[in-house]
Amino acid sequence: MSHNLFSIIRDRISDPGRTFIRTSDGRSYTFRQAWDLSARIARTLSSKGLVIGDRVAVQVEKSPEAIILYLACLRAGAAYLPLNTAYTLAELEYFIDDARPLIVICAPEKLNAIEPLAARHGVFSTMTLGVDGEGTLLDESESAEPHYDPVFVEPSDLAAILYTSGTTGRSKGAMLTHANLASNARTLVEYWQFSERDVLLHALPIFHTHGLFVATNVVLLASAQMRFLPKFDLSLIRKELRSATVMMGVPTFYTRLLKEEWLNRDITDHMRLFISGSAPLLAETHRRWTEMTGHHILERYGMTETNMITSNPYDGERVPGSVGFPLPGINVRITDLDSGKPVSTNTPGMIEVKGPNVFKGYWR
């Protein structure tokens, strides 16, 4: 049995002809089309000498093809390394030097600046991928066969490295395994009751845990669909909201929407779930959202090193200002910073987490 996350996802899709992802300008991919393109890309990556555990660093704009590139990396056994599109060349140099990727994929307009930088740090190949799918990555993949057996991996093999500055010092690469990502996505699908009937309104960036793992992996494992927006845009949210059943967002999404005159119970009546994370949601925002829409936002908590840890209940009271309970299979305790012993109720302390979601460790 392979523990490759791509294999786990593919095996759960009963109808590959269904739409997986649709953009606000009408571009779309079925699951089958996504599988085929991911196979072509995986072949292209492998042709560069890529083997299990090699890093593929990616700094590209949000697009369906970028998501399919992520799937291709899983399929090929590579460690996917997404990088914030706002990073400067100096910042990129740090990440490339630290992670030592075999391949770097960047926006076409950044190739001339990034390619020599990457070459100085031993990168074998730098390719490009644009927001509309243009670039050398898909050009090279066009003639490849749309068949590629997912590489056999162990549960502990790396699926991704995400850099985080959540602890002290410079950003460190959190190593996330196929088992980490699969277990957390399965838990969220069940806990939040996702199904193939769901359509997620996706307006998040895809270079961090929220937009890439929480949103995308949950949709994939549930055989659901995504309405894929390039960014948070109020006019696009209004347009696409009526075709969605779930929205995931950061608190500022909700505060900005609350200022819109068109936001009311009528436009949100069909929605099943609104989720918030990545930063604390003010209790007042939670209450105002309920007053305006009739929905209680579900707030959850996680971090790059663990994905999601806690969540307010799907069925049950969602308490404003609270991140809820530990998710099934995850143990959480609050301990004293000095003694390491558990603290009493309502006493601040250090969060300790144990579960299959907890990362393998830091890259360096």
XYZ file of C-alpha atoms in Angstrom:
364
model
C 0.000 0.000 0.000
C 1.348 3.406 -0.968
C 0.979 6.238 1.488
C 1.396 8.827 -1.269
C -1.129 11.593 -0.621
C -1.869 11.823 -4.340
C -2.855 8.133 -4.422
C -5.069 8.609 -1.376
C -6.797 11.562 -3.039
C -7.234 9.862 -6.419
C -8.686 6.715 -4.858
C -11.463 8.768 -3.222
C -12.700 10.358 -6.455
C -15.614 8.240 -7.685
C -16.358 10.350 -10.774
C -13.221 11.876 -12.345
C -15.370 13.610 -14.953
C -16.754 16.026 -12.360
C -15.476 19.592 -12.184
C -12.730 20.022 -9.615
C -11.783 23.667 -10.018
C -13.328 26.639 -11.800
C -11.916 30.155 -11.944
C -13.838 33.411 -11.838
C -13.097 33.953 -15.548
C -14.516 30.573 -16.556
C -11.453 28.349 -16.864
C -11.976 24.904 -15.380
C -10.482 21.456 -14.869
C -12.244 18.198 -14.170
C -10.542 15.780 -11.809
C -9.505 13.682 -14.814
C -7.968 16.677 -16.553
C -6.122 17.576 -13.357
C -4.831 13.996 -13.043
C -3.659 13.989 -16.670
C -1.833 17.310 -16.418
C -0.285 16.368 -13.082
C 1.056 13.187 -14.718
C 2.623 15.193 -17.551
C 4.212 17.615 -15.102
C 5.444 14.765 -12.889
C 7.152 13.254 -15.956
C 8.779 16.588 -16.736
C 10.045 16.966 -13.175
C 11.359 13.402 -13.170
C 13.186 14.036 -16.443
C 15.317 16.568 -14.550
C 16.604 13.785 -12.307
C 14.143 14.341 -9.462
C 13.924 11.550 -6.872
C 11.997 11.059 -3.631
C 12.654 13.879 -1.187
C 14.081 16.357 -3.689
C 12.720 19.852 -3.157
C 10.783 21.792 -5.781
C 10.657 25.482 -4.833
C 7.675 27.340 -6.276
C 7.076 31.098 -6.374
C 4.171 31.640 -8.764
C 0.876 33.485 -8.829
C -2.297 31.657 -7.857
C -3.743 29.551 -10.671
C -5.347 26.132 -11.241
C -2.090 25.004 -12.820
C -0.210 25.899 -9.632
C -2.510 23.572 -7.685
C -1.937 20.856 -10.288
C 1.825 21.403 -9.945
C 1.426 20.691 -6.216
C -0.345 17.427 -7.110
C 2.429 16.566 -9.565
C 5.050 17.014 -6.849
C 3.119 14.698 -4.531
C 2.799 12.201 -7.355
C 6.537 12.277 -8.092
C 7.570 12.017 -4.439
C 9.048 15.515 -4.345
C 8.838 17.880 -1.390
C 6.724 20.841 -2.506
C 8.118 24.158 -1.265
C 5.745 27.104 -1.847
C 7.157 30.595 -1.433
C 5.333 33.860 -0.851
C 5.033 35.827 -4.088
C 6.005 38.993 -2.202
C 9.457 37.707 -1.246
C 12.345 39.798 -2.547
C 15.370 38.340 -4.332
C 17.379 38.579 -1.112
C 14.721 36.620 0.744
C 14.481 34.072 -2.054
C 18.223 33.572 -1.937
C 17.997 32.633 1.736
C 15.276 30.037 1.109
C 16.980 28.551 -1.952
C 20.326 28.370 -0.175
C 18.724 26.742 2.861
C 16.407 24.265 1.110
C 18.744 23.373 -1.772
C 15.945 22.573 -4.253
C 16.661 20.593 -7.406
C 14.103 22.650 -9.338
C 12.794 26.205 -9.001
C 9.575 27.305 -10.696
C 8.838 31.025 -10.918
C 6.674 33.512 -12.799
C 7.869 34.110 -16.396
C 8.578 37.784 -15.729
C 10.947 36.879 -12.861
C 13.027 34.295 -14.725
C 15.888 36.625 -15.677
C 16.385 37.624 -12.058
C 15.816 34.256 -10.387
C 17.579 31.851 -12.767
C 21.163 33.077 -12.134
C 20.478 33.287 -8.401
C 19.221 29.700 -8.394
C 22.162 28.484 -10.468
C 24.611 29.952 -7.940
C 23.075 27.699 -5.303
C 23.191 24.500 -7.316
C 19.638 24.447 -8.691
C 19.561 22.085 -11.679
C 16.635 23.663 -13.529
C 14.583 26.858 -13.312
C 11.250 26.805 -15.121
C 8.325 29.195 -15.399
C 4.580 29.084 -14.810
C 2.309 32.072 -15.393
C -1.113 32.906 -14.046
C -2.807 31.633 -17.218
C -0.686 28.493 -17.464
C 1.892 29.982 -19.816
C 5.579 29.225 -19.361
C 8.224 26.597 -19.878
C 6.812 24.124 -17.344
C 3.672 23.408 -19.357
C 5.495 23.861 -22.660
C 7.862 21.043 -21.704
C 5.012 18.960 -20.295
C 2.782 19.244 -23.370
C 4.324 16.291 -25.206
C 4.661 14.071 -22.122
C 2.419 11.040 -21.638
C -0.570 11.675 -19.336
C 0.283 8.578 -17.296
C 2.579 8.450 -14.292
C 2.363 5.916 -11.475
C 2.518 7.726 -8.144
C 5.861 7.086 -6.478
C 5.676 4.684 -3.545
C 6.374 6.579 -0.346
C 6.468 5.755 3.332
C 4.196 7.661 5.743
C 7.248 9.546 7.028
C 8.427 10.713 3.594
C 8.243 14.453 2.959
C 5.315 15.901 1.037
C 6.098 19.569 1.624
C 8.347 22.061 3.357
C 6.789 25.341 4.470
C 8.960 28.072 5.896
C 7.727 29.716 9.064
C 9.053 32.349 11.435
C 6.669 31.326 14.186
C 9.517 30.564 16.594
C 12.727 32.480 17.279
C 15.370 33.355 14.702
C 15.203 33.264 10.913
C 12.492 31.387 9.048
C 12.793 27.618 9.317
C 11.448 24.959 7.002
C 8.728 22.855 8.633
C 8.889 19.328 7.188
C 5.402 17.913 6.598
C 4.967 14.281 5.631
C 2.410 12.524 3.468
C 0.946 11.046 6.669
C 0.739 14.476 8.353
C -1.239 16.009 5.502
C -3.450 12.983 4.863
C -4.452 12.533 8.511
C -5.336 16.185 9.021
C -7.324 16.445 5.799
C -9.293 13.278 6.618
C -10.086 14.624 10.074
C -11.303 17.975 8.732
C -13.453 16.369 6.028
C -15.255 14.359 8.698
C -15.364 17.032 11.409
C -16.662 19.755 9.092
C -18.858 17.272 7.181
C -17.509 17.991 3.703
C -18.951 15.994 0.801
C -18.936 15.950 -2.995
C -21.953 18.272 -2.872
C -19.802 21.085 -1.481
C -18.382 23.992 -3.450
C -15.644 25.917 -1.653
C -15.193 29.616 -2.373
C -11.381 29.841 -2.393
C -9.999 33.393 -2.137
C -6.897 32.567 -0.086
C -3.239 32.574 -1.144
C -1.831 29.111 -1.852
C 1.647 29.511 -0.405
C 0.658 28.764 3.196
C -1.175 26.119 5.209
C -4.637 27.690 5.111
C -5.036 28.057 1.366
C -2.967 25.071 0.269
C -3.514 22.315 2.812
C -6.680 23.170 4.737
C -8.707 24.412 1.780
C -7.300 22.397 -1.124
C -6.641 19.038 0.541
C -10.077 19.010 2.167
C -11.778 19.697 -1.165
C -9.750 16.969 -2.867
C -10.382 14.320 -0.223
C -14.098 15.150 -0.183
C -14.394 15.012 -4.006
C -15.796 18.532 -3.718
C -15.321 21.545 -5.995
C -13.596 24.915 -5.772
C -14.549 28.330 -7.087
C -11.017 29.643 -7.415
C -10.514 33.402 -7.082
C -7.114 35.007 -7.793
C -7.391 36.942 -4.530
C -9.965 38.315 -2.118
C -12.075 40.659 -4.242
C -15.408 41.935 -2.940
C -17.081 42.037 -6.350
C -15.948 38.489 -7.158
C -17.038 37.246 -3.733
C -20.491 38.689 -4.346
C -20.632 37.087 -7.791
C -19.426 33.627 -6.747
C -21.045 33.374 -3.319
C -24.361 32.156 -4.715
C -22.696 29.112 -6.306
C -20.727 28.133 -3.175
C -21.641 26.204 -0.047
C -18.543 26.912 2.082
C -16.136 29.820 2.458
C -12.815 29.775 4.278
C -11.269 33.102 5.146
C -9.101 35.153 7.453
C -10.746 37.619 9.863
C -10.187 40.596 7.542
C -12.340 38.869 4.892
C -15.268 38.994 7.273
C -14.671 42.531 8.545
C -14.507 43.827 4.961
C -17.631 41.940 3.937
C -19.528 43.354 6.905
C -19.087 46.834 5.407
C -20.906 45.829 2.204
C -24.545 46.877 1.829
C -25.372 43.770 -0.210
C -24.403 41.365 2.578
C -27.586 39.942 4.074
C -29.369 36.703 4.907
C -30.761 36.318 1.414
C -27.369 36.101 -0.298
C -25.975 33.706 2.342
C -29.073 31.636 3.088
C -27.913 28.671 0.965
C -24.418 28.568 2.507
C -23.539 25.637 4.749
C -20.457 26.922 6.515
C -18.213 29.950 7.039
C -14.767 29.185 8.517
C -12.173 31.603 9.889
C -8.538 31.133 10.829
C -4.900 32.282 10.473
C -5.502 35.078 13.016
C -7.861 35.685 15.956
C -11.437 36.570 15.029
C -12.855 39.287 17.270
C -15.931 38.206 19.199
C -17.662 41.365 17.954
C -17.024 40.343 14.321
C -18.492 36.922 15.079
C -21.625 38.472 16.608
C -22.110 41.012 13.813
C -21.754 38.298 11.177
C -24.479 36.292 12.880
C -26.738 39.350 13.021
C -26.209 40.137 9.330
C -26.295 36.626 7.853
C -27.779 34.264 10.409
C -24.587 32.168 10.285
C -22.206 31.459 13.163
C -18.618 31.548 11.888
C -16.652 28.418 12.753
C -13.272 29.458 14.130
C -10.374 27.009 14.272
C -6.710 27.064 15.228
C -3.548 25.583 13.797
C 0.001 26.353 12.792
C 2.391 25.558 9.983
C 4.049 22.773 11.983
C 0.796 20.948 12.751
C -1.888 22.047 10.317
C -5.192 22.238 12.221
C -5.237 21.469 15.947
C -8.580 22.678 17.305
C -11.970 23.685 15.957
C -15.310 24.887 17.154
C -17.908 22.148 16.621
C -19.823 21.742 13.390
C -22.863 20.592 15.357
C -22.966 22.510 18.592
C -22.365 25.953 20.027
C -19.641 28.028 18.383
C -18.324 30.367 21.031
C -17.195 33.836 19.864
C -13.548 34.416 20.712
C -12.840 30.695 21.122
C -11.014 28.232 18.851
C -12.961 25.277 20.209
C -11.811 21.785 21.109
C -8.896 19.555 20.054
C -9.735 17.734 16.839
C -10.239 13.950 17.019
C -6.960 12.086 17.445
C -5.088 15.203 18.606
C -4.063 15.844 22.210
C -3.462 19.376 23.482
C -2.287 20.592 26.859
C -1.231 23.964 28.269
C 1.943 23.859 30.332
C 4.039 26.227 32.404
C 6.908 27.760 30.425
C 9.451 27.088 33.195
C 8.381 23.821 34.807
C 6.719 22.155 31.832
C 3.850 21.042 34.062
C 0.166 21.478 33.062
C -1.363 24.732 34.288
C -4.768 25.266 35.858
C -7.840 26.510 33.980
C -7.653 30.117 32.696
C -3.884 30.254 33.270
C -1.701 31.286 30.299
C 1.000 28.872 29.237
C 2.676 27.024 26.387
C 0.646 24.933 23.929
C 1.853 21.346 23.549
C 0.403 19.199 20.771
C 0.560 15.465 20.102
C -0.962 13.675 17.130
C -0.466 12.356 13.590
C -0.633 15.936 12.317
C 2.560 17.041 14.065
C 5.405 17.713 11.644
C 8.609 15.704 11.248
C 10.838 18.550 12.391
C 12.674 21.549 10.979
C 14.717 21.241 7.816
C 17.799 22.879 9.303
